Coordinates of C-alpha atoms in Angstrom, one line a residue:
Chain A
M1 CA 62.8 151.1 101.6
A2 CA 59.5 149.6 102.2
R3 CA 60.3 149.1 105.9
Q4 CA 61.5 152.7 106.0
R5 CA 58.2 153.9 104.6
S6 CA 56.3 152.2 107.4
V7 CA 57.7 154.9 109.7
F8 CA 55.5 157.4 108.1
Y9 CA 52.4 155.3 109.0
L10 CA 53.8 155.0 112.6
M11 CA 54.0 158.8 112.7
T12 CA 50.4 159.3 111.6
V13 CA 48.3 156.4 112.9
P14 CA 48.4 157.0 116.7
A15 CA 47.3 160.7 116.1
L16 CA 44.6 159.5 113.7
L17 CA 43.3 157.0 116.3
L18 CA 43.3 159.6 119.1
F19 CA 41.6 162.1 116.9
F20 CA 39.0 159.6 115.9
T21 CA 38.4 158.7 119.6
F22 CA 38.2 162.2 121.0
H23 CA 36.8 164.1 118.2
T24 CA 35.0 162.0 115.6
I25 CA 33.3 159.6 118.0
P26 CA 31.9 162.4 120.2
V27 CA 30.5 164.0 117.0
I28 CA 28.9 160.8 116.1
Q29 CA 27.6 160.3 119.6
G30 CA 26.2 163.7 119.6
I31 CA 24.3 162.9 116.4
F32 CA 23.2 159.6 117.9
Y33 CA 21.9 161.0 121.1
S34 CA 19.9 163.6 119.2
F35 CA 17.5 160.9 118.2
T36 CA 17.0 159.7 121.8
N37 CA 15.3 161.1 124.9
W38 CA 18.4 160.8 127.2
D39 CA 18.8 163.3 129.9
G40 CA 22.5 162.6 130.4
F41 CA 22.2 160.9 133.7
S42 CA 19.5 158.1 133.6
P43 CA 20.7 154.6 133.1
S44 CA 18.4 154.0 130.1
Y45 CA 16.9 156.0 127.2
D46 CA 14.6 155.4 124.2
F47 CA 14.7 156.2 120.6
I48 CA 12.3 158.8 119.7
G49 CA 13.3 159.5 116.0
I50 CA 13.2 163.0 114.9
K51 CA 11.0 164.3 117.6
N52 CA 13.7 166.4 119.2
Y53 CA 14.3 168.1 115.8
L54 CA 10.7 168.9 115.4
S55 CA 10.6 170.4 118.9
V56 CA 13.8 172.4 118.3
F57 CA 12.2 174.1 115.4
Q58 CA 9.3 175.2 117.4
D59 CA 11.2 176.3 120.5
G60 CA 11.1 180.0 121.1
D61 CA 14.3 179.9 123.2
V62 CA 16.2 178.2 120.4
L63 CA 15.0 180.6 117.8
N64 CA 15.8 183.5 120.1
S65 CA 19.4 182.3 120.7
Y66 CA 19.8 181.9 116.9
L67 CA 18.6 185.4 116.2
F68 CA 20.8 186.9 118.9
T69 CA 23.9 184.9 117.9
F70 CA 23.5 185.8 114.2
K71 CA 22.8 189.5 114.8
F72 CA 25.8 189.6 117.1
A73 CA 28.2 187.6 114.9
V74 CA 27.4 189.4 111.7
L75 CA 27.7 192.9 113.2
T76 CA 30.9 192.0 115.1
T77 CA 32.5 190.4 112.1
L78 CA 31.9 193.6 110.0
L79 CA 33.1 195.9 112.7
V80 CA 36.2 193.9 113.6
N81 CA 37.2 193.6 110.0
A82 CA 36.7 197.2 109.1
L83 CA 38.4 198.5 112.2
S84 CA 41.3 196.1 112.2
L85 CA 42.0 196.8 108.6
L86 CA 42.1 200.5 109.5
I87 CA 44.4 199.8 112.5
A88 CA 46.6 197.6 110.3
L89 CA 46.9 200.4 107.7
G90 CA 47.9 202.8 110.5
L91 CA 50.4 200.5 111.9
N92 CA 51.9 199.8 108.5
A93 CA 52.2 203.5 107.7
K94 CA 55.4 205.5 108.5
I95 CA 54.5 206.4 112.1
K96 CA 56.6 207.2 115.2
L97 CA 57.1 204.4 117.8
R98 CA 55.8 201.8 115.4
Q99 CA 57.1 198.8 117.3
F100 CA 55.6 200.1 120.5
F101 CA 52.2 200.7 119.1
R102 CA 52.1 197.2 117.5
G103 CA 53.0 195.9 120.9
V104 CA 50.1 197.8 122.5
Y105 CA 47.5 196.9 119.9
F106 CA 48.3 193.2 120.2
L107 CA 48.2 193.1 124.0
P108 CA 44.4 192.3 124.4
N109 CA 45.0 189.1 122.5
V110 CA 47.1 187.5 125.3
L111 CA 44.4 188.1 127.9
S112 CA 41.9 185.6 129.0
V113 CA 38.5 186.2 127.4
L114 CA 36.6 185.3 130.6
I115 CA 38.6 187.8 132.7
V116 CA 38.3 190.5 130.1
G117 CA 34.6 189.9 130.3
Y118 CA 34.6 190.3 134.1
I119 CA 36.6 193.5 133.8
F120 CA 34.2 195.1 131.3
N121 CA 31.3 193.8 133.3
Y122 CA 32.5 196.1 136.1
L123 CA 33.2 199.0 133.7
F124 CA 29.7 198.8 132.3
S125 CA 28.0 198.5 135.7
N126 CA 30.1 200.8 137.8
V127 CA 32.5 203.0 135.8
F128 CA 30.6 204.2 132.7
P129 CA 27.5 205.2 134.6
V130 CA 29.6 207.5 136.8
W131 CA 30.9 209.0 133.7
G132 CA 27.4 209.3 132.3
A133 CA 26.2 211.1 135.5
K134 CA 29.1 213.5 135.4
T135 CA 28.9 214.4 131.7
G136 CA 25.1 214.2 131.6
I137 CA 25.2 211.7 128.7
E138 CA 21.9 209.8 129.0
A139 CA 23.1 206.6 127.1
L140 CA 25.9 206.0 129.7
S141 CA 24.0 206.6 132.8
G142 CA 22.5 203.1 133.3
N143 CA 24.1 199.7 133.1
L144 CA 24.1 198.8 129.4
L145 CA 24.2 195.1 130.3
G146 CA 21.1 195.3 132.3
S147 CA 19.0 196.5 129.3
M148 CA 16.9 194.0 127.5
E149 CA 17.2 196.0 124.3
Y150 CA 20.9 197.0 124.4
A151 CA 22.8 194.4 126.4
W152 CA 23.9 192.8 123.2
I153 CA 25.7 195.9 122.2
G154 CA 27.8 195.6 125.4
I155 CA 28.9 192.2 124.3
V156 CA 29.7 193.5 120.8
I157 CA 32.0 196.2 122.3
V158 CA 33.9 193.7 124.5
V159 CA 34.4 191.2 121.7
V160 CA 35.5 193.9 119.2
W161 CA 37.9 195.3 121.8
Q162 CA 39.6 192.0 122.2
S163 CA 39.4 190.6 118.7
L164 CA 40.9 193.7 117.0
A165 CA 44.3 192.6 118.2
F166 CA 44.6 189.4 116.3
N167 CA 42.8 190.5 113.2
S168 CA 44.9 193.7 113.0
I169 CA 48.1 191.6 113.1
L170 CA 46.8 189.3 110.4
Y171 CA 46.0 192.2 108.1
L172 CA 49.3 193.8 108.9
A173 CA 51.0 190.5 107.8
G174 CA 49.0 190.8 104.6
L175 CA 50.0 194.5 104.0
Q176 CA 53.6 193.6 104.5
T177 CA 53.5 191.3 101.5
I178 CA 52.8 194.2 99.2
S179 CA 55.8 195.6 97.5
E180 CA 56.5 199.4 97.9
D181 CA 57.2 199.7 94.2
L182 CA 53.5 199.4 93.4
Y183 CA 52.7 202.5 95.4
E184 CA 55.6 204.5 93.9
A185 CA 54.3 203.6 90.4
S186 CA 50.7 204.6 91.4
S187 CA 51.8 207.9 92.9
L188 CA 53.7 208.7 89.7
D189 CA 50.4 208.0 87.9
G190 CA 48.8 210.5 90.2
A191 CA 46.5 208.1 92.1
G192 CA 44.9 209.5 95.3
R193 CA 45.0 207.6 98.6
W194 CA 41.4 206.4 98.2
R195 CA 42.1 205.1 94.8
E196 CA 45.3 203.6 95.9
F197 CA 43.5 201.6 98.6
W198 CA 40.8 200.2 96.4
S199 CA 43.0 199.5 93.4
I200 CA 46.1 198.2 95.0
T201 CA 46.0 197.5 98.7
F202 CA 42.6 195.8 99.0
P203 CA 42.9 193.5 96.0
L204 CA 46.3 192.4 97.1
I205 CA 45.2 191.4 100.6
A206 CA 42.0 189.8 99.3
S207 CA 43.0 186.4 100.5
F208 CA 43.7 187.8 104.0
F209 CA 40.3 189.4 103.9
T210 CA 38.7 186.0 103.1
I211 CA 40.5 184.2 105.9
N212 CA 39.7 186.9 108.4
M213 CA 36.1 187.1 107.5
V214 CA 35.6 183.3 107.6
L215 CA 37.6 182.9 110.9
S216 CA 35.9 185.8 112.6
L217 CA 32.3 184.8 111.7
R218 CA 33.0 181.2 112.7
S219 CA 34.4 182.1 116.1
F220 CA 31.8 184.8 116.9
L221 CA 29.1 182.3 116.1
Q222 CA 30.5 180.3 119.0
V223 CA 30.6 183.1 121.5
F224 CA 30.5 181.6 125.0
D225 CA 33.0 182.9 127.6
Q226 CA 32.0 186.5 127.1
I227 CA 28.3 185.6 127.6
I228 CA 29.2 183.8 130.9
A229 CA 31.3 186.8 132.2
L230 CA 29.0 189.6 131.0
T231 CA 25.4 188.8 131.2
G232 CA 24.9 185.0 131.8
G233 CA 22.6 185.1 128.9
G234 CA 20.3 187.8 130.4
P235 CA 18.5 190.0 131.0
G236 CA 15.8 187.3 130.5
R237 CA 17.2 185.4 127.6
A238 CA 18.2 188.5 125.6
T239 CA 21.8 187.6 125.1
Q240 CA 21.7 183.8 125.2
S241 CA 24.0 182.5 122.5
I242 CA 23.6 179.1 120.9
A243 CA 26.7 177.7 122.6
H244 CA 25.4 179.1 126.0
L245 CA 22.0 177.6 125.5
I246 CA 23.5 174.2 124.6
Y247 CA 25.7 174.3 127.7
T248 CA 23.1 175.4 130.2
G249 CA 20.3 173.3 128.7
G250 CA 22.5 170.2 128.3
F251 CA 24.3 170.2 131.6
Q252 CA 21.9 171.9 134.0
G253 CA 18.5 171.7 132.4
Q254 CA 18.6 167.9 131.7
E255 CA 18.0 168.4 128.0
F256 CA 21.0 166.4 126.9
A257 CA 19.4 164.7 123.9
Y258 CA 17.3 167.7 123.1
Q259 CA 20.4 170.1 123.0
S260 CA 22.3 167.4 121.1
A261 CA 19.6 167.9 118.3
N262 CA 20.2 171.6 118.6
S263 CA 24.0 171.1 118.3
V264 CA 23.5 169.0 115.1
I265 CA 21.5 171.8 113.5
Y266 CA 24.1 174.2 114.7
L267 CA 26.8 172.1 113.1
I268 CA 25.0 172.1 109.8
V269 CA 24.4 175.8 109.9
I270 CA 28.0 176.6 110.6
V271 CA 29.4 174.3 108.0
G272 CA 26.9 175.6 105.5
I273 CA 27.8 179.3 106.2
S274 CA 31.5 178.7 106.1
F275 CA 31.3 177.0 102.7
V276 CA 29.0 179.7 101.2
Q277 CA 31.3 182.4 102.6
I278 CA 34.5 180.8 101.3
A279 CA 32.9 180.2 97.9
F280 CA 31.5 183.8 97.7
L281 CA 34.7 185.5 98.9
Q282 CA 37.0 183.5 96.7
K283 CA 35.0 184.2 93.7
R284 CA 35.3 187.9 94.5
E285 CA 39.1 187.4 95.0
M286 CA 39.4 186.1 91.4
D287 CA 37.3 188.8 89.9
M288 CA 39.5 191.5 91.2
Chain B
M1 CA 63.4 205.7 99.8
Q2 CA 63.0 207.5 103.1
K3 CA 59.4 208.7 103.5
K4 CA 58.4 211.4 105.9
T5 CA 56.7 210.5 109.1
N6 CA 52.9 210.3 108.7
W7 CA 51.8 212.5 111.6
T8 CA 48.0 212.0 111.0
A9 CA 48.4 208.2 111.2
T10 CA 50.7 208.5 114.3
F11 CA 48.1 210.7 116.1
L12 CA 45.2 208.4 115.2
I13 CA 47.1 205.3 116.3
A14 CA 48.2 206.9 119.5
F15 CA 44.6 208.0 120.2
G16 CA 43.4 204.5 119.6
T17 CA 45.7 203.1 122.2
L18 CA 43.7 205.0 124.8
F19 CA 40.8 202.6 124.3
I20 CA 43.1 199.7 124.8
L21 CA 44.9 201.0 127.8
F22 CA 42.0 202.5 129.8
P23 CA 40.4 199.2 130.8
L24 CA 43.9 197.9 131.7
Y25 CA 44.7 201.0 133.7
M26 CA 41.4 200.5 135.6
T27 CA 42.2 196.9 136.3
V28 CA 45.6 197.7 137.8
S29 CA 44.3 200.7 139.8
I30 CA 41.2 199.0 141.2
A31 CA 43.3 196.0 142.2
L32 CA 45.6 198.3 144.2
K33 CA 42.9 200.5 145.8
T34 CA 40.9 200.1 149.0
P35 CA 37.1 200.4 148.9
E36 CA 37.4 203.8 150.6
E37 CA 39.7 205.1 147.9
M38 CA 37.3 203.8 145.3
A39 CA 34.4 205.7 146.9
E40 CA 36.4 208.9 146.7
S41 CA 37.4 208.8 143.1
L42 CA 37.0 205.9 140.6
F43 CA 39.7 207.1 138.2
A44 CA 42.4 208.5 140.5
L45 CA 45.7 206.7 140.9
P46 CA 45.9 204.6 144.0
T47 CA 47.7 206.3 146.9
G48 CA 49.7 203.4 148.0
F49 CA 50.3 199.7 147.6
H50 CA 47.4 197.9 149.2
L51 CA 48.8 194.4 149.0
S52 CA 46.2 193.1 151.3
N53 CA 43.9 192.7 148.3
F54 CA 46.4 190.4 146.7
T55 CA 47.1 188.3 149.9
K56 CA 43.4 187.9 150.5
A57 CA 42.8 186.9 146.9
I58 CA 45.6 184.4 147.0
E59 CA 44.0 182.8 150.0
L60 CA 40.4 182.8 148.8
T61 CA 41.2 181.5 145.3
N62 CA 43.9 179.1 146.3
F63 CA 46.0 181.0 143.7
F64 CA 49.2 179.0 143.9
Q65 CA 47.4 175.7 143.4
A66 CA 45.6 177.1 140.3
F67 CA 48.7 178.8 139.0
K68 CA 50.6 175.4 139.3
N69 CA 47.7 173.6 137.5
S70 CA 47.7 176.2 134.6
T71 CA 51.5 176.1 134.3
V72 CA 51.7 172.3 134.2
I73 CA 48.9 172.0 131.7
T74 CA 50.2 174.8 129.5
I75 CA 53.8 173.6 129.4
A76 CA 52.9 169.9 128.8
T77 CA 50.5 170.9 126.1
V78 CA 52.9 173.1 124.2
L79 CA 55.8 170.6 124.5
F80 CA 53.8 167.6 123.3
T81 CA 51.9 169.6 120.7
L82 CA 55.2 170.7 119.1
L83 CA 56.7 167.2 119.2
T84 CA 53.7 165.3 118.0
N85 CA 51.8 167.6 115.6
S86 CA 54.9 168.5 113.7
M87 CA 55.7 164.8 113.2
V88 CA 52.3 164.0 111.9
A89 CA 52.4 167.0 109.6
Y90 CA 55.8 165.8 108.3
A91 CA 54.5 162.4 107.4
V92 CA 51.4 163.9 105.7
A93 CA 53.4 166.7 103.9
R94 CA 56.0 164.3 102.4
N95 CA 53.4 161.8 101.2
R96 CA 50.6 164.0 100.2
R97 CA 50.2 162.5 96.8
E98 CA 49.2 159.2 98.4
K99 CA 45.6 158.6 99.0
F100 CA 45.9 157.6 102.7
F101 CA 47.9 160.7 103.7
K102 CA 45.8 163.0 101.6
G103 CA 42.8 161.6 103.3
V104 CA 44.3 162.2 106.8
Y105 CA 45.1 165.8 105.8
Y106 CA 41.6 166.6 104.8
Y107 CA 40.1 164.6 107.7
F108 CA 42.0 166.8 110.2
I109 CA 41.4 170.1 108.4
S110 CA 37.6 169.4 108.1
A111 CA 37.4 169.4 111.9
L112 CA 38.1 173.1 111.8
F113 CA 34.5 173.6 110.7
I114 CA 32.9 171.6 113.5
P115 CA 31.7 173.9 116.3
F116 CA 32.8 172.8 119.8
P117 CA 29.3 172.7 121.4
I118 CA 28.5 169.6 119.3
I119 CA 31.1 167.6 121.1
M120 CA 30.7 169.4 124.4
L121 CA 28.1 167.0 125.9
P122 CA 29.6 163.7 124.6
I123 CA 33.2 164.6 125.5
M124 CA 32.2 165.1 129.1
Q125 CA 30.6 161.7 129.2
L126 CA 33.6 160.1 127.5
T127 CA 36.3 161.7 129.7
T128 CA 34.3 160.7 132.8
A129 CA 34.0 157.1 131.6
L130 CA 37.7 156.9 130.8
R131 CA 38.6 158.6 134.1
M132 CA 40.2 161.4 132.1
N133 CA 38.4 164.2 133.9
N134 CA 41.6 165.6 135.3
P135 CA 44.6 167.7 134.1
S136 CA 46.2 164.8 132.2
G137 CA 43.0 164.2 130.2
L138 CA 42.8 167.9 129.5
I139 CA 46.3 167.9 128.1
V140 CA 45.6 165.0 125.8
L141 CA 42.5 166.8 124.5
Y142 CA 44.4 170.0 123.8
I143 CA 47.2 168.1 121.9
V144 CA 44.5 166.2 119.9
Y145 CA 42.2 169.2 119.2
G146 CA 45.2 171.3 118.1
L147 CA 45.9 168.9 115.2
A148 CA 43.1 170.4 113.1
F149 CA 44.7 173.9 112.8
N150 CA 48.4 172.9 113.4
I151 CA 48.5 170.3 110.6
F152 CA 47.3 173.1 108.2
V153 CA 50.1 175.4 109.3
Y154 CA 52.9 172.9 109.5
V155 CA 52.1 171.1 106.2
G156 CA 52.2 174.5 104.4
Y157 CA 55.6 175.2 105.9
I158 CA 57.2 171.8 105.4
K159 CA 56.1 171.9 101.7
S160 CA 58.5 174.9 101.3
I161 CA 61.5 172.9 102.7
P162 CA 63.5 171.4 99.9
K163 CA 63.4 167.7 99.7
E164 CA 67.1 167.4 98.7
L165 CA 68.2 167.9 102.3
E166 CA 66.5 164.7 103.4
E167 CA 67.4 162.7 100.3
A168 CA 71.0 163.5 101.0
A169 CA 70.6 162.2 104.6
I170 CA 68.8 159.1 103.5
V171 CA 71.6 158.4 101.0
D172 CA 74.0 158.7 103.9
G173 CA 72.1 156.0 105.7
A174 CA 69.9 158.0 108.0
S175 CA 66.4 156.6 108.7
I176 CA 63.2 158.6 108.1
W177 CA 62.8 158.9 111.9
G178 CA 66.4 160.2 112.3
T179 CA 66.0 162.5 109.4
F180 CA 62.9 164.1 110.9
W181 CA 64.4 164.7 114.3
R182 CA 67.9 165.7 113.3
I183 CA 67.2 167.6 110.1
I184 CA 63.6 168.7 109.7
F185 CA 62.6 169.4 113.3
P186 CA 65.4 172.0 113.8
L187 CA 64.4 173.6 110.5
L188 CA 60.9 174.1 111.8
G189 CA 62.0 176.8 114.3
P190 CA 59.9 179.8 113.0
I191 CA 56.7 177.7 112.6
N192 CA 57.3 175.9 115.9
A193 CA 57.3 179.4 117.5
T194 CA 54.0 180.3 115.9
V195 CA 52.3 177.0 116.9
G196 CA 53.9 177.2 120.4
I197 CA 52.7 180.7 121.1
L198 CA 49.2 180.1 119.9
T199 CA 48.9 176.8 121.7
C200 CA 50.3 178.5 124.9
L201 CA 47.7 181.3 124.8
W202 CA 45.0 178.8 124.1
A203 CA 45.9 176.4 126.9
W204 CA 46.5 179.2 129.4
N205 CA 43.3 181.2 128.7
D206 CA 40.9 178.5 127.8
F207 CA 37.8 178.3 130.0
M208 CA 35.3 176.0 128.3
L209 CA 37.2 172.8 128.2
P210 CA 38.4 173.0 131.9
L211 CA 34.9 173.9 132.8
I212 CA 33.5 170.7 131.3
I213 CA 36.4 168.3 132.0
L214 CA 37.9 169.1 135.4
G215 CA 36.0 167.5 138.2
K216 CA 37.5 168.6 141.5
P217 CA 38.1 172.1 142.7
E218 CA 41.8 171.4 143.4
M219 CA 42.3 170.7 139.7
A220 CA 41.0 174.1 138.6
T221 CA 43.0 176.3 136.2
L222 CA 43.3 180.1 136.6
P223 CA 40.3 181.1 134.5
L224 CA 38.1 178.4 136.1
V225 CA 39.1 179.8 139.5
Q226 CA 37.9 183.3 138.6
F227 CA 34.6 181.8 137.5
V228 CA 34.0 180.0 140.8
F229 CA 35.4 182.9 142.8
Q230 CA 33.1 185.4 141.0
G231 CA 30.1 183.4 142.1
Q232 CA 31.1 183.4 145.7
F233 CA 32.6 186.8 146.4
S234 CA 31.1 189.1 143.8
T235 CA 30.8 192.2 146.1
D236 CA 34.4 193.0 146.9
F237 CA 35.6 194.4 143.6
N238 CA 39.1 195.3 144.8
L239 CA 39.7 191.7 145.8
A240 CA 38.2 190.4 142.6
F241 CA 40.4 192.7 140.5
A242 CA 43.5 191.7 142.4
S243 CA 42.6 188.2 141.5
Y244 CA 42.1 189.0 137.9
L245 CA 45.3 190.9 137.7
M246 CA 47.3 187.9 139.1
A247 CA 45.7 185.6 136.6
L248 CA 46.4 187.9 133.7
S249 CA 49.9 188.9 134.6
P250 CA 52.0 185.8 133.7
M251 CA 50.9 186.0 130.0
V252 CA 51.3 189.8 130.0
I253 CA 54.8 189.5 131.4
L254 CA 55.7 186.7 129.0
Y255 CA 54.4 188.9 126.2
L256 CA 56.3 191.9 127.3
I257 CA 59.5 189.9 127.3
A258 CA 58.9 188.1 124.0
Q259 CA 56.8 190.7 122.3
K260 CA 58.5 191.0 118.9
W261 CA 58.8 187.2 118.8
V262 CA 55.0 186.8 119.5
I263 CA 53.9 189.3 116.9
N264 CA 56.3 187.8 114.3
G265 CA 55.2 184.4 115.2
V266 CA 51.6 185.2 114.6
T267 CA 52.4 187.0 111.4
Q268 CA 54.4 184.1 110.0
G269 CA 51.6 181.7 110.7
A270 CA 49.3 184.0 108.6
V271 CA 51.7 184.5 105.6
K272 CA 52.5 180.8 105.1

């Protein structure tokens, strides 16, 4: 039996080693480089202690990218979760062509984020303005993505458009775990739709709400492909996300070590937020 | 109990699909139109099939090469992910009271919280040093990075499979190895579908890792080709959209064929 059990180790250890090599070591390296002045190309570099960190905290571009990313991620998370919950309720109701509609609503999820970005980029610059001119709606007449003030809204629209698919299906999965009997009982008690939602539906899918909120915020804080396809971080640096800044600064701006420091701070922020969010939302789950 | 059709919900849901279908309609129609037709009316249906957009796009993007790269990378990634990640999860799930395996479980899961940009710069260095800046290297990275999420999903599912089945097999003289492949792996069907679908979508559509890892233009995947192509020929929109459409279609076609399966797969992954 002892020899048998060694099979379990054989099944695990190679994966463990690979994961350590290609994930953990790079994380450690990233942290290590953040204390140096390496540009990513030169043969040598020096230790400079926490100098990178001190500079990151005083860097206007970094601050700007954090502000944009948070503003974007928080608003998108709220919008996506509210809308996808609504869509899921609709798709779970007794509607005609239910399978067909479920199919359509999930479609955006199989499309490449980058290409969806390119398609919307064209819509924003060439199609919506034509509409704006025809209908006389001022807000549509210019290219939204070219506006310093409002370009970020364009990115919100595209990300919401695509993310609704996956989140709706997850909420739908949650809704399907609720037994019909509960609704029958509540309608006998004379509960209205609104009451039904807050007293039965929402509490029973609370764990799905937690998962969806945490996953969405985490992925929206890492927004990258859409930025590349829609604005390239512009106009100016108005829509430069943290991931985009680390990429452009680290690869093209020769700020390898400096952006490593930025990554470490980013890591701490994301881990911190995820834990606070989980703790807060789970506590709410139990109170219900 | 037969409930009556909810017409308000039906109407609202139908209305909502317009927002999803409009950009897709525009993509198809722009890809099929000529610049002259576009100038006349942006929204009208194309009058004929202008396949020249497609043939030109195929040439300019080296489409078939990129298609082959994407296909090879996706198939290999899905196949090896299913075979290896399920195995690791099995070992972890069946021994999760032991310190070592419990540690392995939390080690993998914790990686879910690490944002990709922190490893972005070092991983490029590492893959270049190991000469892994090619499709094979990319496949290895997808399989390894998938572990964080897949272990979570697989372990949850394997826990629900009764242990008696394996115990009976072991009593009959089967090895653990044999038990896994002959008894457990076939039972993982539904969850393999979930993991397979999500991995397939990820590997096919991913842009960031290929951007960082793949060195030579002839290695480029479909999303990467669009990126390079966009930079060089950004003025001919009909051409660009033909190229987008060709890059999007394989997954759309696959989805249309396996639609019910895909949605159920994703739902299953969520409920477990």
